[in-house]
Every structure is written in C-alpha cells, then in structure tokens.
mmCIF file of C-alpha atoms and ligand atoms in Angstrom:
data_model
loop_
_atom_site.group_PDB
_atom_site.id
_atom_site.type_symbol
_atom_site.label_atom_id
_atom_site.label_comp_id
_atom_site.label_asym_id
_atom_site.label_seq_id
_atom_site.Cartn_x
_atom_site.Cartn_y
_atom_site.Cartn_z
ATOM 1 C CA MET A 1145 90.324 94.481 83.960
ATOM 2 C CA ALA A 1146 87.033 95.588 85.441
ATOM 3 C CA SER A 1147 87.475 93.284 88.392
ATOM 4 C CA ILE A 1148 90.951 94.625 89.144
ATOM 5 C CA ASP A 1149 89.741 98.232 88.995
ATOM 6 C CA ARG A 1150 86.838 97.347 91.207
ATOM 7 C CA TYR A 1151 89.090 96.228 94.064
ATOM 8 C CA SER A 1152 91.998 98.649 93.466
ATOM 9 C CA ARG A 1153 91.585 100.502 96.774
ATOM 10 C CA GLN A 1154 91.666 97.202 98.615
ATOM 11 C CA THR A 1155 94.581 95.614 96.730
ATOM 12 C CA LEU A 1156 96.647 98.766 97.322
ATOM 13 C CA PHE A 1157 96.351 97.975 101.024
ATOM 14 C CA PRO A 1158 99.391 95.784 101.867
ATOM 15 C CA GLY A 1159 97.384 93.501 104.177
ATOM 16 C CA ILE A 1160 95.342 92.351 101.163
ATOM 17 C CA GLY A 1161 97.301 92.937 97.948
ATOM 18 C CA GLU A 1162 96.660 91.063 94.672
ATOM 19 C CA GLU A 1163 97.316 87.703 96.345
ATOM 20 C CA GLY A 1164 94.860 88.389 99.150
ATOM 21 C CA GLN A 1165 92.250 89.533 96.648
ATOM 22 C CA LYS A 1166 92.536 86.207 94.812
ATOM 23 C CA LYS A 1167 92.088 84.351 98.091
ATOM 24 C CA LEU A 1168 88.991 86.396 98.914
ATOM 25 C CA GLY A 1169 87.600 85.563 95.485
ATOM 26 C CA ASN A 1170 88.121 81.846 96.095
ATOM 27 C CA SER A 1171 86.504 81.929 99.548
ATOM 28 C CA ASN A 1172 83.160 80.667 100.731
ATOM 29 C CA VAL A 1173 81.534 82.158 103.832
ATOM 30 C CA ALA A 1174 78.300 81.532 105.702
ATOM 31 C CA ILE A 1175 76.646 84.416 107.536
ATOM 32 C CA ILE A 1176 74.236 83.059 110.119
ATOM 33 C CA GLY A 1177 71.603 85.612 111.050
ATOM 34 C CA CYS A 1178 70.913 88.680 108.949
ATOM 35 C CA GLY A 1179 69.891 91.401 111.368
ATOM 36 C CA ALA A 1180 72.008 94.456 112.131
ATOM 37 C CA LEU A 1181 75.330 92.590 112.366
ATOM 38 C CA GLY A 1182 74.560 90.273 109.447
ATOM 39 C CA THR A 1183 73.621 93.105 107.095
ATOM 40 C CA VAL A 1184 76.827 95.022 107.897
ATOM 41 C CA ILE A 1185 78.989 91.920 107.427
ATOM 42 C CA ALA A 1186 77.175 90.798 104.265
ATOM 43 C CA THR A 1187 77.400 94.134 102.494
ATOM 44 C CA CYS A 1188 81.105 94.523 103.369
ATOM 45 C CA LEU A 1189 82.090 91.003 102.267
ATOM 46 C CA VAL A 1190 80.096 91.124 99.023
ATOM 47 C CA ARG A 1191 81.650 94.503 98.180
ATOM 48 C CA ALA A 1192 85.098 93.112 99.084
ATOM 49 C CA GLY A 1193 84.678 90.353 96.488
ATOM 50 C CA VAL A 1194 84.436 87.215 98.627
ATOM 51 C CA GLY A 1195 83.588 84.464 96.112
ATOM 52 C CA LYS A 1196 80.559 82.875 97.762
ATOM 53 C CA VAL A 1197 78.411 84.411 100.467
ATOM 54 C CA LYS A 1198 75.562 82.394 101.934
ATOM 55 C CA ILE A 1199 73.150 84.340 104.132
ATOM 56 C CA ILE A 1200 70.933 82.276 106.406
ATOM 57 C CA ASP A 1201 68.064 83.884 108.301
ATOM 58 C CA ARG A 1202 64.701 82.717 109.619
ATOM 59 C CA ASP A 1203 62.864 86.017 109.790
ATOM 60 C CA PHE A 1204 61.063 88.622 107.692
ATOM 61 C CA ILE A 1205 61.566 92.379 107.762
ATOM 62 C CA GLU A 1206 59.624 94.808 109.941
ATOM 63 C CA TYR A 1207 59.703 98.603 110.237
ATOM 64 C CA HIS A 1208 61.598 98.564 113.534
ATOM 65 C CA ASN A 1209 64.459 96.721 111.781
ATOM 66 C CA LEU A 1210 65.184 99.592 109.351
ATOM 67 C CA GLN A 1211 66.767 101.784 112.049
ATOM 68 C CA ARG A 1212 69.891 99.571 111.983
ATOM 69 C CA GLN A 1213 69.601 96.735 109.424
ATOM 70 C CA VAL A 1214 71.467 98.523 106.731
ATOM 71 C CA ILE A 1215 70.605 96.748 103.454
ATOM 72 C CA PHE A 1216 66.804 96.589 103.820
ATOM 73 C CA ASP A 1217 64.218 99.176 102.778
ATOM 74 C CA GLU A 1218 60.488 99.933 102.952
ATOM 75 C CA GLU A 1219 59.818 98.198 99.652
ATOM 76 C CA ASP A 1220 61.115 94.896 101.111
ATOM 77 C CA ILE A 1221 58.498 95.228 103.858
ATOM 78 C CA ARG A 1222 55.696 95.996 101.381
ATOM 79 C CA ASP A 1223 56.803 92.935 99.373
ATOM 80 C CA GLU A 1224 56.795 90.850 102.595
ATOM 81 C CA LEU A 1225 60.267 89.500 101.826
ATOM 82 C CA PRO A 1226 62.176 87.271 104.204
ATOM 83 C CA LYS A 1227 65.484 88.869 105.208
ATOM 84 C CA ALA A 1228 67.587 86.245 103.432
ATOM 85 C CA ILE A 1229 65.775 86.805 100.131
ATOM 86 C CA ALA A 1230 65.867 90.606 100.366
ATOM 87 C CA ALA A 1231 69.582 90.443 101.231
ATOM 88 C CA GLU A 1232 70.307 88.215 98.239
ATOM 89 C CA ARG A 1233 68.398 90.525 95.857
ATOM 90 C CA HIS A 1234 70.069 93.715 97.087
ATOM 91 C CA LEU A 1235 73.588 92.300 97.253
ATOM 92 C CA LYS A 1236 73.462 90.708 93.781
ATOM 93 C CA LYS A 1237 72.950 94.247 92.474
ATOM 94 C CA VAL A 1238 75.938 95.459 94.486
ATOM 95 C CA ASN A 1239 78.382 92.884 93.100
ATOM 96 C CA SER A 1240 77.224 90.494 90.382
ATOM 97 C CA SER A 1241 80.513 88.574 90.428
ATOM 98 C CA VAL A 1242 79.827 87.233 93.932
ATOM 99 C CA LYS A 1243 77.646 84.146 94.334
ATOM 100 C CA VAL A 1244 75.163 85.393 96.908
ATOM 101 C CA GLU A 1245 72.720 82.839 98.226
ATOM 102 C CA GLY A 1246 69.914 83.675 100.651
ATOM 103 C CA VAL A 1247 68.527 80.746 102.625
ATOM 104 C CA VAL A 1248 65.329 81.136 104.659
ATOM 105 C CA ALA A 1249 65.801 78.735 107.547
ATOM 106 C CA ASP A 1250 66.058 78.507 111.278
ATOM 107 C CA VAL A 1251 69.504 77.155 112.047
ATOM 108 C CA ASN A 1252 69.192 74.216 114.426
ATOM 109 C CA TYR A 1253 70.995 71.019 115.379
ATOM 110 C CA ALA A 1254 69.263 69.073 112.619
ATOM 111 C CA ASN A 1255 70.300 71.301 109.701
ATOM 112 C CA ILE A 1256 73.386 73.337 110.621
ATOM 113 C CA GLU A 1257 76.009 70.910 109.292
ATOM 114 C CA ARG A 1258 74.264 70.732 105.929
ATOM 115 C CA LEU A 1259 73.739 74.529 105.810
ATOM 116 C CA VAL A 1260 77.394 75.408 106.418
ATOM 117 C CA ALA A 1261 78.964 72.518 104.466
ATOM 118 C CA GLY A 1262 81.810 73.817 102.303
ATOM 119 C CA ALA A 1263 82.172 77.112 104.174
ATOM 120 C CA ASP A 1264 85.704 78.341 104.949
ATOM 121 C CA LEU A 1265 84.382 80.613 107.671
ATOM 122 C CA MET A 1266 81.189 81.261 109.639
ATOM 123 C CA LEU A 1267 80.055 84.684 110.807
ATOM 124 C CA ASP A 1268 77.683 85.232 113.679
ATOM 125 C CA GLY A 1269 74.837 87.662 113.094
ATOM 126 C CA LEU A 1270 72.566 85.993 115.632
ATOM 127 C CA ASP A 1271 70.564 87.252 118.576
ATOM 128 C CA ASN A 1272 70.821 84.185 120.843
ATOM 129 C CA PHE A 1273 73.478 82.096 122.559
ATOM 130 C CA GLU A 1274 71.841 78.760 121.936
ATOM 131 C CA THR A 1275 72.515 78.975 118.191
ATOM 132 C CA ARG A 1276 75.964 80.473 118.776
ATOM 133 C CA PHE A 1277 76.915 77.417 120.823
ATOM 134 C CA LEU A 1278 75.693 75.306 117.943
ATOM 135 C CA ILE A 1279 78.012 77.215 115.587
ATOM 136 C CA ASN A 1280 80.795 76.738 118.136
ATOM 137 C CA ASP A 1281 80.234 72.945 118.124
ATOM 138 C CA VAL A 1282 80.263 72.799 114.318
ATOM 139 C CA SER A 1283 83.389 74.952 114.227
ATOM 140 C CA LEU A 1284 85.300 72.532 116.461
ATOM 141 C CA LYS A 1285 83.880 69.380 114.883
ATOM 142 C CA HIS A 1286 84.572 70.416 111.272
ATOM 143 C CA ASP A 1287 87.526 72.756 111.804
ATOM 144 C CA ILE A 1288 85.808 75.886 110.485
ATOM 145 C CA PRO A 1289 86.817 79.214 112.058
ATOM 146 C CA TRP A 1290 84.063 81.590 113.159
ATOM 147 C CA VAL A 1291 83.674 85.132 114.423
ATOM 148 C CA TYR A 1292 81.281 85.737 117.292
ATOM 149 C CA GLY A 1293 79.466 89.061 117.519
ATOM 150 C CA GLY A 1294 76.675 90.359 119.714
ATOM 151 C CA CYS A 1295 75.104 93.721 120.518
ATOM 152 C CA ILE A 1296 72.614 95.187 122.944
ATOM 153 C CA SER A 1297 71.854 98.777 123.879
ATOM 154 C CA SER A 1298 75.061 100.700 123.048
ATOM 155 C CA TYR A 1299 77.336 97.718 123.818
ATOM 156 C CA GLY A 1300 78.869 95.093 121.631
ATOM 157 C CA MET A 1301 81.211 92.126 121.894
ATOM 158 C CA THR A 1302 83.203 90.136 119.402
ATOM 159 C CA MET A 1303 85.711 87.300 119.485
ATOM 160 C CA THR A 1304 87.439 85.257 116.806
ATOM 161 C CA ILE A 1305 87.547 81.507 117.230
ATOM 162 C CA ILE A 1306 90.106 79.452 115.319
ATOM 163 C CA PRO A 1307 89.208 75.875 116.267
ATOM 164 C CA HIS A 1308 91.843 73.978 118.272
ATOM 165 C CA LYS A 1309 94.106 77.069 118.265
ATOM 166 C CA THR A 1310 92.285 79.774 120.237
ATOM 167 C CA PRO A 1311 89.774 79.498 123.112
ATOM 168 C CA CYS A 1312 86.227 78.747 121.973
ATOM 169 C CA LEU A 1313 82.981 80.458 122.960
ATOM 170 C CA ARG A 1314 82.189 77.825 125.571
ATOM 171 C CA CYS A 1315 85.571 78.412 127.178
ATOM 172 C CA LEU A 1316 84.022 81.732 128.295
ATOM 173 C CA GLN A 1317 81.567 79.868 130.540
ATOM 174 C CA ILE A 1318 78.435 81.698 129.510
ATOM 175 C CA ASN A 1319 75.189 80.175 130.724
ATOM 176 C CA PRO A 1320 73.583 78.665 127.606
ATOM 177 C CA THR A 1321 70.039 79.598 128.586
ATOM 178 C CA SER A 1322 70.502 83.156 129.804
ATOM 179 C CA GLY A 1323 73.418 83.899 127.520
ATOM 180 C CA GLY A 1324 75.023 85.607 130.479
ATOM 181 C CA LEU A 1325 73.088 88.781 129.767
ATOM 182 C CA ALA A 1326 70.076 89.968 131.703
ATOM 183 C CA LEU A 1327 69.291 92.475 128.973
ATOM 184 C CA THR A 1328 67.554 91.751 125.688
ATOM 185 C CA CYS A 1329 66.629 93.985 122.745
ATOM 186 C CA ASP A 1330 63.104 93.911 124.187
ATOM 187 C CA THR A 1331 64.116 95.649 127.373
ATOM 188 C CA ALA A 1332 67.251 97.556 126.459
ATOM 189 C CA GLY A 1333 66.896 98.398 122.752
ATOM 190 C CA VAL A 1334 69.925 98.824 120.522
ATOM 191 C CA ILE A 1335 71.423 101.794 118.665
ATOM 192 C CA GLY A 1336 72.808 101.416 115.141
ATOM 193 C CA PRO A 1337 76.433 102.429 115.863
ATOM 194 C CA ALA A 1338 76.984 99.425 118.182
ATOM 195 C CA PRO A 1339 76.282 96.739 115.525
ATOM 196 C CA PHE A 1340 77.976 98.869 112.839
ATOM 197 C CA ILE A 1341 81.211 98.846 114.871
ATOM 198 C CA ILE A 1342 80.999 95.173 115.874
ATOM 199 C CA GLY A 1343 79.961 94.067 112.360
ATOM 200 C CA SER A 1344 82.917 96.006 110.944
ATOM 201 C CA LEU A 1345 85.349 94.380 113.392
ATOM 202 C CA GLN A 1346 83.900 90.962 112.512
ATOM 203 C CA THR A 1347 84.363 91.744 108.812
ATOM 204 C CA ALA A 1348 88.005 92.770 109.312
ATOM 205 C CA GLU A 1349 88.667 89.508 111.196
ATOM 206 C CA ALA A 1350 86.924 87.608 108.393
ATOM 207 C CA MET A 1351 89.125 89.221 105.752
ATOM 208 C CA LYS A 1352 92.261 88.440 107.787
ATOM 209 C CA ILE A 1353 91.274 84.791 108.182
ATOM 210 C CA LEU A 1354 90.424 84.461 104.482
ATOM 211 C CA VAL A 1355 93.692 85.995 103.255
ATOM 212 C CA GLY A 1356 95.587 83.788 105.699
ATOM 213 C CA THR A 1357 97.374 86.375 107.804
ATOM 214 C CA GLU A 1358 98.740 85.490 111.238
ATOM 215 C CA GLU A 1359 97.405 88.731 112.713
ATOM 216 C CA ILE A 1360 94.178 87.240 114.084
ATOM 217 C CA ASN A 1361 92.999 88.842 117.316
ATOM 218 C CA PRO A 1362 92.212 86.141 119.928
ATOM 219 C CA ASP A 1363 90.932 88.588 122.590
ATOM 220 C CA LEU A 1364 87.334 89.214 123.567
ATOM 221 C CA ILE A 1365 86.644 92.792 122.512
ATOM 222 C CA MET A 1366 83.941 94.809 124.251
ATOM 223 C CA ILE A 1367 82.847 98.239 123.115
ATOM 224 C CA ASP A 1368 80.421 100.911 124.200
ATOM 225 C CA ALA A 1369 79.533 102.995 121.154
ATOM 226 C CA TRP A 1370 77.863 105.714 123.260
ATOM 227 C CA LYS A 1371 80.684 106.170 125.752
ATOM 228 C CA ASP A 1372 83.412 105.591 123.157
ATOM 229 C CA GLU A 1373 84.987 102.759 125.137
ATOM 230 C CA PHE A 1374 86.991 99.890 123.640
ATOM 231 C CA ASN A 1375 88.327 97.089 125.842
ATOM 232 C CA HIS A 1376 90.303 93.932 125.151
ATOM 233 C CA PHE A 1377 90.105 90.946 127.464
ATOM 234 C CA LYS A 1378 92.504 88.013 127.334
ATOM 235 C CA VAL A 1379 90.568 84.770 127.271
ATOM 236 C CA GLY A 1380 92.083 81.468 128.340
ATOM 237 C CA SER A 1381 91.116 77.976 127.191
ATOM 238 C CA ARG A 1382 89.067 76.260 129.891
ATOM 239 C CA ALA A 1383 90.427 72.875 130.983
ATOM 240 C CA ASP A 1384 86.916 71.466 131.399
ATOM 241 C CA CYS A 1385 85.381 73.046 128.265
ATOM 242 C CA PRO A 1386 83.145 70.311 126.781
ATOM 243 C CA ALA A 1387 83.311 71.593 123.191
ATOM 244 C CA CYS A 1388 87.132 71.793 123.179
ATOM 245 C CA HIS A 1389 87.139 68.145 124.311
ATOM 246 C CA GLY A 1390 84.906 66.878 121.532
ATOM 247 C CA GLU A 1391 81.610 66.922 123.429
ATOM 248 C CA TYR A 1392 79.229 68.723 121.123
ATOM 249 C CA GLU A 1393 76.302 69.120 123.482
ATOM 250 C CA PHE A 1394 74.362 71.571 121.339
ATOM 251 C CA LEU A 1395 74.904 69.727 118.073
ATOM 252 C CA GLU A 1396 73.845 66.509 119.756
ATOM 253 C CA ALA A 1397 70.696 68.353 120.904
ATOM 254 C CA ARG A 1398 71.308 67.733 124.573
ATOM 255 C CA PHE A 1399 70.329 71.367 124.980
ATOM 256 C CA GLY A 1400 67.848 73.144 122.777
ATOM 257 C CA THR A 1401 64.305 74.325 122.610
ATOM 258 C CA ARG A 1402 61.459 74.160 120.187
ATOM 259 C CA THR A 1403 60.063 77.552 121.052
ATOM 260 C CA THR A 1404 61.980 80.800 121.243
ATOM 261 C CA SER A 1405 60.782 84.252 122.199
ATOM 262 C CA LEU A 1406 62.112 86.530 119.444
ATOM 263 C CA CYS A 1407 64.340 89.412 120.461
ATOM 264 C CA GLY A 1408 62.523 92.745 120.290
ATOM 265 C CA GLN A 1409 59.429 91.503 118.514
ATOM 266 C CA ASN A 1410 56.754 90.324 120.952
ATOM 267 C CA ALA A 1411 56.601 87.112 118.964
ATOM 268 C CA VAL A 1412 57.443 83.460 119.518
ATOM 269 C CA GLN A 1413 58.979 81.094 117.023
ATOM 270 C CA VAL A 1414 57.806 77.474 117.056
ATOM 271 C CA LEU A 1415 59.980 74.834 115.434
ATOM 272 C CA ASN A 1416 58.937 71.481 114.174
ATOM 273 C CA PRO A 1417 62.134 69.562 113.337
ATOM 274 C CA GLU A 1418 60.027 66.621 112.114
ATOM 275 C CA ALA A 1419 58.124 68.693 109.560
ATOM 276 C CA LYS A 1420 58.793 68.048 105.903
ATOM 277 C CA GLU A 1421 58.179 70.689 103.229
ATOM 278 C CA VAL A 1422 54.793 72.345 103.896
ATOM 279 C CA SER A 1423 52.344 72.785 101.012
ATOM 280 C CA PHE A 1424 50.853 76.272 101.424
ATOM 281 C CA GLU A 1425 48.051 75.378 99.045
ATOM 282 C CA SER A 1426 46.727 72.500 101.147
ATOM 283 C CA LEU A 1427 47.427 74.256 104.463
ATOM 284 C CA ALA A 1428 45.490 77.322 103.221
ATOM 285 C CA ALA A 1429 42.567 75.119 102.200
ATOM 286 C CA HIS A 1430 42.563 73.581 105.672
ATOM 287 C CA LEU A 1431 42.791 76.931 107.523
ATOM 288 C CA ARG A 1432 40.455 79.065 105.377
ATOM 289 C CA PRO A 1433 37.230 77.992 107.158
ATOM 290 C CA LEU A 1434 38.828 78.904 110.514
ATOM 291 C CA GLY A 1435 40.258 82.368 109.873
ATOM 292 C CA GLU A 1436 41.881 84.744 107.414
ATOM 293 C CA VAL A 1437 44.607 83.206 105.222
ATOM 294 C CA ASN A 1438 46.903 84.517 102.528
ATOM 295 C CA TYR A 1439 50.191 83.239 101.231
ATOM 296 C CA SER A 1440 53.083 83.953 98.886
ATOM 297 C CA GLU A 1441 56.009 81.886 97.672
ATOM 298 C CA PHE A 1442 57.808 82.558 100.978
ATOM 299 C CA MET A 1443 55.248 82.507 103.771
ATOM 300 C CA LEU A 1444 51.660 81.910 104.764
ATOM 301 C CA ARG A 1445 49.836 84.295 107.078
ATOM 302 C CA PHE A 1446 46.960 83.092 109.192
ATOM 303 C CA ARG A 1447 44.834 85.302 111.454
ATOM 304 C CA VAL A 1448 42.440 83.791 113.950
ATOM 305 C CA ASP A 1449 40.828 85.469 116.986
ATOM 306 C CA ASN A 1450 43.470 87.975 118.135
ATOM 307 C CA HIS A 1451 46.418 85.939 116.936
ATOM 308 C CA GLU A 1452 48.516 86.048 113.817
ATOM 309 C CA MET A 1453 50.793 83.240 112.699
ATOM 310 C CA VAL A 1454 53.339 83.271 109.908
ATOM 311 C CA ILE A 1455 54.253 79.837 108.600
ATOM 312 C CA PHE A 1456 57.345 79.089 106.510
ATOM 313 C CA PRO A 1457 57.851 76.256 103.983
ATOM 314 C CA ASP A 1458 60.043 74.327 106.468
ATOM 315 C CA GLY A 1459 57.119 74.011 108.906
ATOM 316 C CA ARG A 1460 58.407 76.677 111.244
ATOM 317 C CA ALA A 1461 55.967 79.316 112.525
ATOM 318 C CA ILE A 1462 56.207 82.729 114.127
ATOM 319 C CA VAL A 1463 53.286 83.524 116.410
ATOM 320 C CA LYS A 1464 52.907 87.289 116.693
ATOM 321 C CA ASN A 1465 51.654 89.573 119.486
ATOM 322 C CA THR A 1466 52.655 87.277 122.323
ATOM 323 C CA SER A 1467 55.740 86.312 124.272
ATOM 324 C CA ASP A 1468 53.960 83.339 125.862
ATOM 325 C CA GLU A 1469 55.767 80.254 124.560
ATOM 326 C CA ALA A 1470 53.148 77.803 125.854
ATOM 327 C CA LEU A 1471 50.359 79.735 124.118
ATOM 328 C CA ALA A 1472 52.366 79.771 120.879
ATOM 329 C CA ARG A 1473 53.021 76.030 121.076
ATOM 330 C CA GLY A 1474 49.323 75.455 121.723
ATOM 331 C CA LEU A 1475 48.239 77.520 118.719
ATOM 332 C CA TYR A 1476 50.742 75.692 116.531
ATOM 333 C CA ALA A 1477 49.507 72.309 117.688
ATOM 334 C CA LYS A 1478 45.881 73.356 117.184
ATOM 335 C CA TYR A 1479 46.149 74.839 113.705
ATOM 336 C CA ILE A 1480 49.291 73.466 112.066
ATOM 337 C CA GLY A 1481 49.796 70.226 113.970
ATOM 338 C CA MET A 1482 52.925 68.911 115.684
HETATM 339 ZN ZN1 ZN B 1410 86.400 75.627 124.530
#
C-alpha cells in the first residue's frame, strides 16, 4: 500500500490515474546531461515513480553550479563527485523503488546507442547542439521519442520529438556548429527560473509520452522567465531534412569534434574515442615525476606548470583554466597520449 499512498496526489490527477502510474513504473528513461535541466527532470521523474532512470553526465560539480543545479550540494563538491554519481546517490534516497543509475561518460557517436539501449524516452539536459543532433539521429534510427530543452540567460526553449510523427530537431535548420545561438553561458549567464520552467515542461511532456496520451505538444516553445513571456511556434517538417530521411550524419560521425570548450567553465574537454579503460594507478606513476597528482575512484587530477587536468576512467580529460582547444589538445597529447 505504501507505493499507492506515495503517488496518491498524482493518481488522483485524471491525466495519470492508476493506469498511468503503472505505465510510469514500467518505464525506462535516459537523461542525457545533468546540469540545471537534467537535475530538475531527474528529481521530478524519480519522485513521480518512473521505473528506471539513467542519468548520463561527463562532468563534476563546481560551486557555480549550485545556483541552479537543484539536487547537488556543497558536500558533493568537497567529495569531488561526478554529477552522475552525486545524482544517483541523492535520488536513491528520494525514492528507493526507482532504479536510478548514474553513468559518468561523455555521450558521443561511438557510445550513444549502447548508453540509451532499452530506453523508452530520452531527455535532453545538454549544453550543446552537437550532442543534441546525435540524440536526434538515435531517436529517428531506433524510434525513441525525445524532449529537447535548452536555456541561456533568462530564455529557454523546448520541443518534443516523436520520431516519424512530428518534425525533428534538424527540421529546424539550426547550424550544428554554432547551435544557432551567439550567446553561451560564458557570455550571457543563466538564471535558475529559466531551466526550472523548461525542465518542468520537459518533465510534463515526458510523463505524457510515458502514459501514452495523445496530448503531446509538437510546437517549439520559447519562454523568457524574466519578462514572463511564453510563445508557441508551429514547426513544419523540412522536405530536405537529412535525419528524417535516414541520413544520420552525427551518428555516422560526419560531424563532430574531439575537443569542446565547456559552457561557463573556462575549460576544454578532450576526447579520445580510441582510449580503453585508463588505469589511474599506472597513469599516476607515470605523471608523478612531472607534477602534482592525486586520484580517487572517479577521477585523476594532475597539475603541471599553470595547468590542471582532470582525467576520467574512459580516457577523457578536462583541461582547466583555458578555453584554447589547441593548447588543451597539446597538453593531452604530451601527458596522457593520443
Ligand atoms: Zn527532420
């Protein structure tokens, strides 16, 4: 009976009901990116009793995240936890009946299909269009719906994509490299209410998709949390959209980069898709004569000259205190090896 009491306020709502609650409990979702949007979506879906929630994120937590990333706290930063691990630990305490799985990984063309295998739905908590287009390709290829969300400054956007039924993200004709936005978190910042609103709208769409209602909203929604503006835009399918015609350009790695400047962090991520599992023990032994090294189960930190690198078990590194991608690639090649 405990489980019925737990969801009583939600099952009383006619859009969900007892039947909808059962469907939520049998559902499997993947949340890709666990920043402001991802934390809002994850906490709502775990509380709502979605059966399996996988949270995939490549990053660790910093103080400037706490202003809007709603499930993290100062202790997570002191413990140097990756976001995916901290999210899993917090959310398991919120609802022990949900299978919450945190995965520390950079989602890329080589791993996305494996990471989202079995998911009924994908939710976008990302900060870049390159990975969103990858999700879009996987959605169309494997027939998995997804909900796009993005925020900057006081603005936010969201759109629901039901593959082969509604227009996809590439139908919008956004430039893959610029993302169609001149602003980034680095230059424009972001206030908490914008991702809280967009993450909530994404969660409502997720619940509707999972309970199987026909009331899905196919419009592009744009909001301004500061000016209290909400706008709907009708989006049409594009006749020459590559993804809608089975050309998965991002999944086939015809676009894609190995270095990415991280939104709002003055840091660059370097990927090494060829890397196998990295042994921190042997890497630390190799780096110790060259600089300062320490490592935990989740990451290895290496300081040399004025640079700091954080290396993850999948061979990925974040080079801090620079936005120079060439410099970051050079440091990676020098100390970790390509
Ligand atoms: Zn399309």
